Amino acid sequence: VPISNSGFAPTEVAVLWKILRSVGHTLSFATPDGRRGYADPRMLPGAGLGVFSSLLRADSNGRLAYEELEKSGEFQNPMLYKDIDTCNFQALLLPGGHGSGMKTYLESDVLQSSVIEFVQKGKPVGAIGHGVLLVCRSCLTPGRSIILGRKSTAPPKLRALGACSLTGLWLGIINLNCTKNVDVEVT
């Protein structure tokens, strides 16, 4: 589970971790520099989310799962993105988030290469929220996503672009690069 150093969605990481662990899976985390990551601080208490705070912040299950995750050894001691080896893992799970620290994650050439390797080896790649954007940006040839011609589930293009643009406006990020030219087919 590669994550950004900061700004990832706590629920998308912690609930995923808790559920998969409860059915016997072992998860490893990775960050760009091998230091532990931090969730988007707005999403835990809902600070700065205005009147929609109670709807947009992590719910009580997400907050509790994140508190538990923070104490786990695998979360506190992540590997480097560059050390993700398809031979050592059964699947790649890509959570999303809205914080400014997500930009480095979403634009990581190293992670895009990992996505390509997992897909080429027929291993599952799961993506949640903005993690789907990382998959779409993973291209074998310029402008042609690794998932071109494959079936995937994600929000329709206009909804996803709208959400990305609104997120950028809300957080004051001028360019999240939501409209990078990549051909994909999403059903």
XYZ file of N, CA, C and O in Angstrom:
748
model
N 0.853 -1.171 0.000
C 0.000 0.000 0.000
C 0.900 1.236 0.000
O 1.334 1.686 1.051
N 1.209 1.771 -1.170
C 1.958 3.017 -1.179
C 1.047 4.174 -0.752
O -0.138 4.195 -1.113
N 1.584 5.066 0.039
C 0.849 6.256 0.479
C 1.755 7.461 0.330
O 2.973 7.325 0.199
N 1.167 8.628 0.360
C 1.955 9.853 0.321
C 2.521 10.120 1.716
O 2.076 9.535 2.700
N 3.493 11.020 1.787
C 4.018 11.400 3.097
C 2.975 12.160 3.905
O 2.988 12.136 5.130
N 2.060 12.837 3.202
C 1.012 13.580 3.886
C -0.177 13.759 2.951
O -0.031 13.715 1.737
N -1.336 13.936 3.548
C -2.520 14.285 2.781
C -3.391 13.148 2.299
O -4.393 13.375 1.642
N -3.049 11.890 2.625
C -3.889 10.789 2.162
C -5.174 10.727 2.991
O -5.256 11.258 4.090
N -6.187 10.077 2.429
C -7.476 9.937 3.106
C -7.358 8.867 4.201
O -7.083 7.706 3.898
N -7.550 9.245 5.455
C -7.364 8.283 6.537
C -8.274 7.068 6.434
O -7.848 5.940 6.691
N -9.512 7.265 6.032
C -10.448 6.151 5.927
C -10.042 5.184 4.825
O -10.097 3.967 4.997
N -9.595 5.726 3.678
C -9.225 4.876 2.551
C -8.025 3.996 2.869
O -7.867 2.929 2.287
N -7.185 4.425 3.775
C -6.017 3.632 4.165
C -6.349 2.743 5.362
O -6.132 1.540 5.327
N -6.882 3.330 6.414
C -7.056 2.599 7.671
C -8.148 1.540 7.616
O -7.968 0.431 8.134
N -9.277 1.847 7.016
C -10.354 0.859 6.949
C -9.940 -0.296 6.039
O -10.167 -1.462 6.362
N -9.304 0.029 4.917
C -8.772 -1.005 4.024
C -7.817 -1.923 4.793
O -7.930 -3.148 4.743
N -6.878 -1.338 5.508
C -5.910 -2.091 6.303
C -6.608 -2.978 7.333
O -6.311 -4.169 7.454
N -7.571 -2.413 8.043
C -8.246 -3.156 9.105
C -9.041 -4.341 8.544
O -8.991 -5.447 9.084
N -9.763 -4.121 7.469
C -10.572 -5.195 6.881
C -9.680 -6.310 6.332
O -9.898 -7.487 6.604
N -8.676 -5.937 5.557
C -7.806 -6.965 4.961
C -7.024 -7.733 6.019
O -6.835 -8.940 5.918
N -6.600 -7.037 7.036
C -5.884 -7.701 8.132
C -6.801 -8.668 8.880
O -6.389 -9.759 9.272
N -8.082 -8.292 9.034
C -9.024 -9.135 9.773
C -9.310 -10.461 9.070
O -9.756 -11.411 9.710
N -9.044 -10.521 7.760
C -9.259 -11.778 7.026
C -7.937 -12.470 6.695
O -7.875 -13.340 5.826
N -6.868 -12.078 7.394
C -5.618 -12.809 7.311
C -4.545 -12.277 6.384
O -3.500 -12.903 6.233
N -4.785 -11.132 5.752
C -3.758 -10.573 4.865
C -2.748 -9.751 5.646
O -3.068 -9.169 6.671
N -1.537 -9.720 5.153
C -0.488 -8.872 5.708
C -0.243 -7.747 4.728
O -0.043 -7.995 3.535
N -0.268 -6.528 5.196
C -0.052 -5.372 4.332
C 1.266 -4.712 4.678
O 1.669 -4.669 5.844
N 1.918 -4.213 3.662
C 3.134 -3.419 3.825
C 2.837 -2.039 3.264
O 2.086 -1.907 2.300
N 3.451 -1.033 3.836
C 3.264 0.335 3.372
C 4.555 0.838 2.748
O 5.645 0.360 3.071
N 4.417 1.803 1.853
C 5.576 2.422 1.210
C 5.324 3.917 1.078
O 4.186 4.347 0.845
N 6.378 4.688 1.250
C 6.332 6.139 1.051
C 7.530 6.527 0.183
O 8.456 5.725 0.008
N 7.534 7.742 -0.340
C 8.647 8.121 -1.219
C 10.013 8.050 -0.547
O 11.004 7.700 -1.172
N 10.074 8.364 0.750
C 11.359 8.435 1.451
C 11.510 7.419 2.576
O 12.480 7.456 3.326
N 10.552 6.511 2.723
C 10.639 5.493 3.764
C 10.254 5.980 5.155
O 10.360 5.230 6.116
N 9.803 7.233 5.253
C 9.319 7.738 6.546
C 7.811 7.567 6.604
O 7.149 7.598 5.581
N 7.273 7.400 7.787
C 5.832 7.175 7.921
C 5.047 8.352 7.354
O 5.501 9.488 7.374
N 3.874 8.027 6.841
C 3.008 9.052 6.280
C 2.011 9.569 7.299
O 1.816 8.965 8.361
N 1.384 10.690 6.948
C 0.383 11.312 7.807
C -0.866 11.610 6.985
O -0.772 12.158 5.885
N -2.000 11.253 7.540
C -3.278 11.484 6.860
C -3.565 12.973 6.756
O -3.005 13.790 7.495
N -4.442 13.306 5.844
C -4.918 14.681 5.699
C -5.527 15.105 7.029
O -6.533 14.531 7.468
N -4.931 16.089 7.712
C -5.425 16.462 9.038
C -6.832 17.050 9.009
O -7.526 17.054 10.025
N -7.273 17.512 7.854
C -8.638 18.046 7.754
C -9.679 16.931 7.871
O -10.794 17.162 8.315
N -9.311 15.746 7.418
C -10.287 14.662 7.329
C -10.526 13.946 8.656
O -11.507 13.231 8.796
N -9.647 14.114 9.617
C -9.854 13.450 10.906
C -10.858 14.223 11.769
O -11.921 13.702 12.078
N -10.575 15.484 12.119
C -11.561 16.217 12.923
C -12.579 16.984 12.076
O -13.568 17.474 12.602
N -12.313 17.138 10.781
C -13.197 17.921 9.931
C -12.869 19.398 9.930
O -13.665 20.221 9.470
N -11.681 19.756 10.437
C -11.276 21.168 10.518
C -11.199 21.800 9.133
O -10.622 21.229 8.213
N -11.806 22.952 9.004
C -11.740 23.689 7.752
C -12.701 23.202 6.690
O -12.672 23.671 5.557
N -13.579 22.271 7.026
C -14.519 21.749 6.037
C -15.881 22.431 6.106
O -16.814 22.030 5.420
N -15.981 23.450 6.957
C -17.194 24.255 7.023
C -18.419 23.483 7.451
O -18.344 22.521 8.212
N -19.549 23.903 6.902
C -20.830 23.328 7.303
C -20.961 21.859 6.894
O -21.812 21.145 7.408
N -20.103 21.411 5.972
C -20.162 20.030 5.517
C -19.206 19.121 6.298
O -19.010 17.971 5.935
N -18.630 19.635 7.354
C -17.639 18.898 8.136
C -18.114 17.509 8.541
O -17.400 16.527 8.363
N -19.313 17.416 9.072
C -19.787 16.116 9.559
C -20.004 15.116 8.424
O -19.946 13.911 8.640
N -20.222 15.597 7.205
C -20.403 14.713 6.055
C -19.088 14.327 5.393
O -18.951 13.226 4.868
N -18.114 15.239 5.407
C -16.875 15.038 4.661
C -15.750 14.405 5.471
O -14.887 13.745 4.909
N -15.740 14.615 6.764
C -14.650 14.071 7.572
C -14.789 12.562 7.714
O -15.839 11.982 7.425
N -13.732 11.944 8.180
C -13.766 10.508 8.453
C -14.809 10.236 9.533
O -14.883 10.966 10.527
N -15.611 9.205 9.340
C -16.606 8.867 10.355
C -15.911 8.224 11.559
O -14.693 8.003 11.552
N -16.684 7.896 12.582
C -16.078 7.365 13.810
C -15.333 6.056 13.550
O -14.266 5.820 14.133
N -15.846 5.195 12.659
C -15.144 3.951 12.336
C -13.806 4.242 11.667
O -12.801 3.594 11.957
N -13.792 5.206 10.762
C -12.557 5.585 10.086
C -11.536 6.184 11.032
O -10.345 5.873 10.955
N -11.992 7.034 11.942
C -11.072 7.653 12.905
C -10.490 6.614 13.854
O -9.295 6.624 14.151
N -11.327 5.685 14.324
C -10.840 4.623 15.216
C -9.861 3.703 14.489
O -8.828 3.310 15.049
N -10.179 3.363 13.256
C -9.272 2.510 12.473
C -7.935 3.218 12.260
O -6.875 2.579 12.330
N -7.966 4.518 12.023
C -6.724 5.264 11.816
C -5.883 5.313 13.094
O -4.667 5.158 13.044
N -6.532 5.484 14.234
C -5.800 5.468 15.514
C -5.093 4.128 15.698
O -3.942 4.079 16.151
N -5.771 3.045 15.361
C -5.185 1.704 15.477
C -4.039 1.525 14.471
O -2.980 0.992 14.801
N -4.254 1.983 13.244
C -3.236 1.883 12.199
C -1.950 2.604 12.600
O -0.852 2.085 12.392
N -2.090 3.792 13.178
C -0.910 4.574 13.558
C 0.005 3.833 14.527
O 1.200 4.103 14.570
N -0.534 2.900 15.289
C 0.252 2.143 16.263
C 0.913 0.912 15.660
O 1.752 0.282 16.298
N 0.538 0.558 14.437
C 1.059 -0.677 13.840
C 2.486 -0.489 13.323
O 2.843 0.560 12.789
N 3.270 -1.528 13.472
C 4.657 -1.495 13.017
C 4.795 -1.306 11.523
O 5.673 -0.585 11.056
N 3.928 -1.961 10.742
C 4.031 -1.850 9.287
C 3.761 -0.430 8.802
O 4.336 0.022 7.811
N 2.914 0.298 9.519
C 2.620 1.678 9.140
C 3.745 2.621 9.591
O 4.123 3.537 8.873
N 4.270 2.374 10.767
C 5.327 3.227 11.304
C 6.664 3.026 10.589
O 7.521 3.900 10.652
N 6.838 1.902 9.912
C 8.109 1.577 9.256
C 7.898 1.194 7.789
O 8.142 0.048 7.395
N 7.480 2.156 6.968
C 7.223 1.814 5.563
C 8.512 1.624 4.772
O 9.579 2.073 5.177
N 8.383 0.937 3.662
C 9.502 0.798 2.726
C 9.497 2.002 1.784
O 8.587 2.830 1.833
N 10.479 2.072 0.935
C 10.538 3.099 -0.107
C 9.703 2.663 -1.305
O 9.626 1.468 -1.612
N 9.108 3.632 -2.011
C 8.389 3.304 -3.244
C 9.253 2.435 -4.156
O 8.790 1.470 -4.724
N 10.522 2.814 -4.297
C 11.405 2.129 -5.249
C 11.678 0.669 -4.865
O 12.138 -0.109 -5.692
N 11.354 0.286 -3.633
C 11.581 -1.085 -3.185
C 10.363 -1.994 -3.354
O 10.398 -3.157 -2.954
N 9.297 -1.470 -3.949
C 8.123 -2.309 -4.218
C 8.495 -3.263 -5.342
O 8.836 -2.847 -6.439
N 8.457 -4.549 -5.055
C 8.845 -5.582 -6.008
C 7.663 -6.518 -6.213
O 7.180 -7.135 -5.259
N 7.226 -6.651 -7.453
C 6.057 -7.491 -7.740
C 6.261 -8.937 -7.311
O 5.286 -9.646 -7.066
N 7.477 -9.391 -7.210
C 7.746 -10.773 -6.778
C 7.402 -10.978 -5.308
O 7.136 -12.103 -4.882
N 7.408 -9.908 -4.533
C 7.195 -10.010 -3.093
C 5.768 -9.726 -2.647
O 5.472 -9.843 -1.461
N 4.891 -9.330 -3.581
C 3.535 -8.937 -3.199
C 2.505 -9.547 -4.133
O 2.759 -9.735 -5.315
N 1.334 -9.830 -3.577
C 0.249 -10.420 -4.355
C -0.619 -9.368 -5.044
O -1.298 -9.667 -6.019
N -0.634 -8.150 -4.533
C -1.496 -7.106 -5.081
C -0.925 -5.733 -4.727
O -0.094 -5.610 -3.827
N -1.397 -4.740 -5.432
C -1.029 -3.345 -5.178
C -2.312 -2.594 -4.876
O -3.277 -2.669 -5.647
N -2.351 -1.895 -3.759
C -3.540 -1.154 -3.339
C -3.199 0.324 -3.262
O -2.259 0.712 -2.563
N -3.973 1.141 -3.967
C -3.667 2.567 -4.099
C -4.788 3.428 -3.527
O -5.781 3.697 -4.202
N -4.648 3.871 -2.281
C -5.656 4.769 -1.719
C -5.474 6.180 -2.270
O -4.446 6.499 -2.867
N -6.452 6.994 -2.049
C -6.382 8.384 -2.511
C -6.286 9.354 -1.346
O -5.916 8.981 -0.236
N -6.645 10.567 -1.626
C -6.620 11.630 -0.638
C -6.735 12.966 -1.334
O -6.720 13.051 -2.562
N -6.829 14.029 -0.530
C -7.058 15.358 -1.081
C -5.990 16.376 -0.688
O -5.965 17.464 -1.234
N -5.143 16.054 0.253
C -4.155 17.012 0.731
C -3.098 17.319 -0.317
O -2.887 16.563 -1.267
N -2.414 18.438 -0.140
C -1.407 18.867 -1.118
C -0.263 17.868 -1.245
O 0.369 17.783 -2.294
N -0.004 17.058 -0.223
C 1.042 16.045 -0.291
C 0.739 14.929 -1.279
O 1.623 14.156 -1.653
N -0.491 14.852 -1.743
C -0.887 13.813 -2.695
C -0.307 14.041 -4.087
O -0.188 13.110 -4.865
N 0.052 15.267 -4.395
C 0.539 15.567 -5.752
C 1.766 14.717 -6.092
O 1.847 14.138 -7.164
N 2.720 14.620 -5.187
C 3.927 13.829 -5.413
C 3.579 12.362 -5.632
O 4.133 11.706 -6.508
N 2.652 11.849 -4.856
C 2.183 10.461 -4.972
C 1.539 10.229 -6.333
O 1.874 9.287 -7.038
N 0.629 11.098 -6.709
C -0.118 10.923 -7.960
C 0.752 11.070 -9.200
O 0.424 10.534 -10.252
N 1.855 11.805 -9.080
C 2.727 12.032 -10.232
C 4.004 11.194 -10.184
O 4.898 11.383 -10.997
N 4.074 10.252 -9.257
C 5.289 9.456 -9.077
C 5.532 8.499 -10.249
O 4.750 7.563 -10.484
N 6.628 8.706 -10.960
C 7.020 7.790 -12.031
C 7.315 6.397 -11.475
O 7.047 5.385 -12.129
N 7.869 6.345 -10.273
C 8.189 5.060 -9.638
C 6.907 4.264 -9.383
O 6.834 3.072 -9.691
N 5.878 4.928 -8.846
C 4.618 4.225 -8.589
C 3.918 3.854 -9.890
O 3.329 2.770 -9.999
N 3.984 4.716 -10.888
C 3.387 4.397 -12.179
C 4.058 3.154 -12.771
O 3.380 2.272 -13.320
N 5.364 3.041 -12.612
C 6.072 1.842 -13.080
C 5.622 0.605 -12.317
O 5.468 -0.478 -12.893
N 5.393 0.750 -11.018
C 4.902 -0.374 -10.215
C 3.527 -0.823 -10.686
O 3.261 -2.025 -10.796
N 2.650 0.137 -10.967
C 1.320 -0.202 -11.474
C 1.450 -1.015 -12.753
O 0.814 -2.065 -12.919
N 2.291 -0.553 -13.676
C 2.491 -1.242 -14.951
C 2.991 -2.664 -14.722
O 2.490 -3.620 -15.321
N 3.962 -2.834 -13.827
C 4.505 -4.166 -13.554
C 3.438 -5.105 -12.982
O 3.358 -6.266 -13.376
N 2.635 -4.614 -12.043
C 1.591 -5.457 -11.460
C 0.574 -5.858 -12.517
O 0.172 -7.023 -12.592
N 0.148 -4.908 -13.354
C -0.828 -5.210 -14.403
C -0.242 -6.209 -15.394
O -0.897 -7.186 -15.770
N 1.007 -6.000 -15.820
C 1.632 -6.904 -16.787
C 1.791 -8.323 -16.248
O 1.755 -9.288 -17.009
N 1.965 -8.456 -14.942
C 2.099 -9.787 -14.341
C 0.751 -10.386 -13.957
O 0.692 -11.455 -13.363
N -0.333 -9.681 -14.286
C -1.669 -10.193 -13.999
C -2.047 -10.153 -12.533
O -2.939 -10.874 -12.099
N -1.366 -9.316 -11.761
C -1.667 -9.204 -10.340
C -2.656 -8.059 -10.126
O -2.609 -7.043 -10.826
N -3.547 -8.215 -9.159
C -4.567 -7.194 -8.935
C -3.981 -5.843 -8.527
O -3.024 -5.763 -7.769
N -4.592 -4.802 -9.070
C -4.296 -3.423 -8.675
C -5.627 -2.818 -8.265
O -6.541 -2.708 -9.077
N -5.741 -2.467 -7.003
C -6.954 -1.836 -6.493
C -6.684 -0.373 -6.232
O -5.604 -0.007 -5.761
N -7.645 0.453 -6.555
C -7.491 1.889 -6.351
C -8.782 2.463 -5.792
O -9.874 2.090 -6.204
N -8.622 3.374 -4.856
C -9.753 4.033 -4.209
C -9.594 5.537 -4.404
O -8.485 6.069 -4.255
N -10.680 6.223 -4.683
C -10.644 7.679 -4.794
C -9.615 8.139 -5.802
O -9.550 7.664 -6.935
N -8.756 9.077 -5.387
C -7.737 9.612 -6.288
C -6.666 8.583 -6.650
O -5.875 8.812 -7.549
N -6.651 7.431 -5.992
C -5.739 6.365 -6.387
C -5.998 5.905 -7.813
O -5.081 5.468 -8.516
N -7.244 6.035 -8.270
C -7.596 5.682 -9.650
C -6.825 6.564 -10.628
O -6.390 6.109 -11.684
N -6.603 7.812 -10.260
C -5.860 8.735 -11.114
C -4.430 8.243 -11.329
O -3.893 8.319 -12.437
N -3.820 7.684 -10.303
C -2.476 7.134 -10.429
C -2.457 5.973 -11.425
O -1.551 5.874 -12.259
N -3.469 5.122 -11.374
C -3.552 4.014 -12.329
C -3.713 4.564 -13.751
O -3.031 4.124 -14.672
N -4.590 5.522 -13.919
C -4.824 6.096 -15.258
C -3.569 6.756 -15.821
O -3.352 6.753 -17.030
N -2.732 7.302 -14.977
C -1.502 7.962 -15.425
C -0.371 6.980 -15.723
O 0.688 7.381 -16.184
N -0.574 5.729 -15.455
C 0.453 4.715 -15.683
C 0.394 4.272 -17.141
O -0.533 3.568 -17.546
N 1.371 4.691 -17.930
C 1.335 4.506 -19.380
C 2.548 3.744 -19.893
O 3.681 4.048 -19.524
N 2.293 2.756 -20.763
C 3.382 2.050 -21.455
C 3.956 2.932 -22.564
O 5.156 2.949 -22.802
N 3.071 3.629 -23.254
C 3.486 4.597 -24.274
C 2.836 5.927 -23.922
O 1.750 5.943 -23.312
N 3.458 7.030 -24.250
C 2.917 8.339 -23.860
C 1.446 8.515 -24.247
O 1.051 8.261 -25.382
N 0.645 8.896 -23.260
C -0.755 9.178 -23.494
C -1.678 7.984 -23.559
O -2.878 8.131 -23.774
N -1.165 6.770 -23.376
C -2.003 5.563 -23.452
C -1.904 4.788 -22.137
O -0.948 4.059 -21.906
N -2.906 4.944 -21.324
C -2.934 4.331 -20.003
C -2.849 2.809 -20.075
O -3.356 2.184 -21.002
N -2.255 2.225 -19.064
C -2.141 0.770 -18.944
C -3.521 0.121 -18.883
O -3.680 -1.042 -19.225
N -4.524 0.882 -18.486
C -5.855 0.290 -18.402
C -6.708 0.551 -19.647
O -7.875 0.168 -19.677
N -6.125 1.140 -20.674
C -6.864 1.350 -21.919
C -7.367 0.005 -22.441
O -6.601 -0.950 -22.563
N -8.660 -0.077 -22.679
C -9.253 -1.306 -23.188
C -9.614 -2.319 -22.113
O -10.156 -3.370 -22.419
N -9.305 -2.029 -20.880
C -9.648 -2.927 -19.773
C -10.883 -2.381 -19.073
O -11.188 -1.207 -19.173
N -11.535 -3.227 -18.327
C -12.689 -2.771 -17.562
C -12.246 -2.341 -16.177
O -11.434 -3.000 -15.541
N -12.807 -1.239 -15.756
C -12.489 -0.690 -14.453
C -13.732 0.007 -13.922
O -14.638 0.344 -14.683
N -13.782 0.213 -12.646
C -14.871 0.999 -12.080
C -14.297 2.282 -11.528
O -13.277 2.277 -10.843
N -14.916 3.372 -11.870
C -14.503 4.688 -11.405
C -15.616 5.659 -11.746
O -16.484 5.352 -12.563
N -15.594 6.838 -11.155
C -16.616 7.823 -11.510
C -16.487 8.223 -12.977
O -15.386 8.188 -13.529
N -17.588 8.623 -13.615
C -17.501 9.114 -14.992
C -16.541 10.298 -15.088
O -16.345 11.033 -14.120
N -15.933 10.486 -16.252
C -14.889 11.490 -16.460
C -15.287 12.880 -15.955
O -14.523 13.508 -15.219
N -16.453 13.373 -16.353
C -16.836 14.730 -15.946
C -16.992 14.841 -14.438
O -16.608 15.841 -13.841
N -17.528 13.814 -13.800
C -17.669 13.842 -12.342
C -16.294 13.825 -11.669
O -16.045 14.559 -10.719
N -15.401 12.989 -12.171
C -14.059 12.904 -11.593
C -13.294 14.214 -11.795
O -12.638 14.705 -10.870
N -13.372 14.783 -12.991
C -12.692 16.060 -13.244
C -13.281 17.161 -12.378
O -12.560 18.015 -11.862
N -14.596 17.155 -12.235
C -15.247 18.157 -11.387
C -14.803 18.050 -9.944
O -14.484 19.041 -9.298
N -14.764 16.818 -9.435
C -14.340 16.603 -8.047
C -12.888 17.025 -7.854
O -12.533 17.666 -6.868
N -12.034 16.681 -8.808
C -10.619 17.044 -8.719
C -10.454 18.562 -8.738
O -9.723 19.137 -7.942
N -11.175 19.225 -9.637
C -11.080 20.677 -9.747
C -11.601 21.364 -8.496
O -10.990 22.305 -7.988
N -12.733 20.899 -7.981
C -13.287 21.497 -6.768
C -12.366 21.277 -5.570
O -12.211 22.151 -4.722
N -11.766 20.085 -5.501
C -10.809 19.817 -4.426
C -9.665 20.817 -4.486
O -9.266 21.386 -3.473
N -9.132 21.025 -5.688
C -8.034 21.978 -5.856
C -8.428 23.380 -5.454
O -7.682 24.083 -4.775
N -9.617 23.811 -5.839
C -10.090 25.148 -5.464
C -10.270 25.253 -3.956
O -9.862 26.231 -3.337
N -10.902 24.239 -3.358
C -11.178 24.245 -1.918
C -9.886 24.302 -1.110
O -9.769 25.016 -0.137
N -8.891 23.524 -1.546
C -7.638 23.460 -0.794
C -6.620 24.506 -1.228
O -5.543 24.590 -0.661
N -6.959 25.276 -2.264
C -6.040 26.318 -2.723
C -4.890 25.784 -3.549
O -3.857 26.425 -3.671
N -5.066 24.605 -4.129
C -4.031 24.039 -4.989
C -4.399 24.419 -6.417
O -5.438 24.009 -6.925
N -3.577 25.223 -7.032
C -3.904 25.742 -8.348
C -3.938 24.650 -9.407
O -4.813 24.608 -10.238
N -2.977 23.718 -9.389
C -2.906 22.723 -10.458
C -2.698 21.329 -9.880
O -1.591 20.948 -9.563
N -3.774 20.575 -9.772
C -3.659 19.166 -9.382
C -3.376 18.298 -10.597
O -3.207 17.109 -10.493
N -3.353 18.932 -11.776
C -3.077 18.223 -13.031
C -4.137 17.158 -13.289
O -3.837 16.042 -13.666
N -5.403 17.528 -13.080
C -6.519 16.591 -13.239
C -6.740 16.203 -14.688
O -7.336 15.174 -14.970
N -6.299 17.037 -15.611
C -6.671 16.833 -17.011
C -5.515 16.361 -17.871
O -5.525 16.542 -19.071
N -4.528 15.719 -17.274
C -3.422 15.166 -18.049
C -3.988 14.278 -19.154
O -4.878 13.468 -18.924
N -3.516 14.441 -20.365
C -4.068 13.709 -21.504
C -3.685 12.240 -21.468
O -2.555 11.877 -21.761
N -4.632 11.416 -21.126
C -4.437 9.973 -21.101
C -5.715 9.332 -21.594
O -6.806 9.677 -21.148
N -5.609 8.407 -22.535
C -6.773 7.680 -23.040
C -7.077 6.514 -22.113
O -6.218 5.694 -21.848
N -8.298 6.453 -21.625
C -8.737 5.309 -20.821
C -10.170 4.968 -21.199
O -10.902 5.780 -21.718
N -10.540 3.757 -20.929
C -11.929 3.315 -21.104
C -12.389 2.827 -19.754
O -11.840 1.874 -19.216
N -13.355 3.503 -19.181
C -13.852 3.133 -17.868
C -15.317 2.780 -18.000
O -16.087 3.529 -18.574
N -15.677 1.611 -17.490
C -17.079 1.187 -17.552
C -17.612 0.933 -16.164
O -16.869 0.768 -15.240
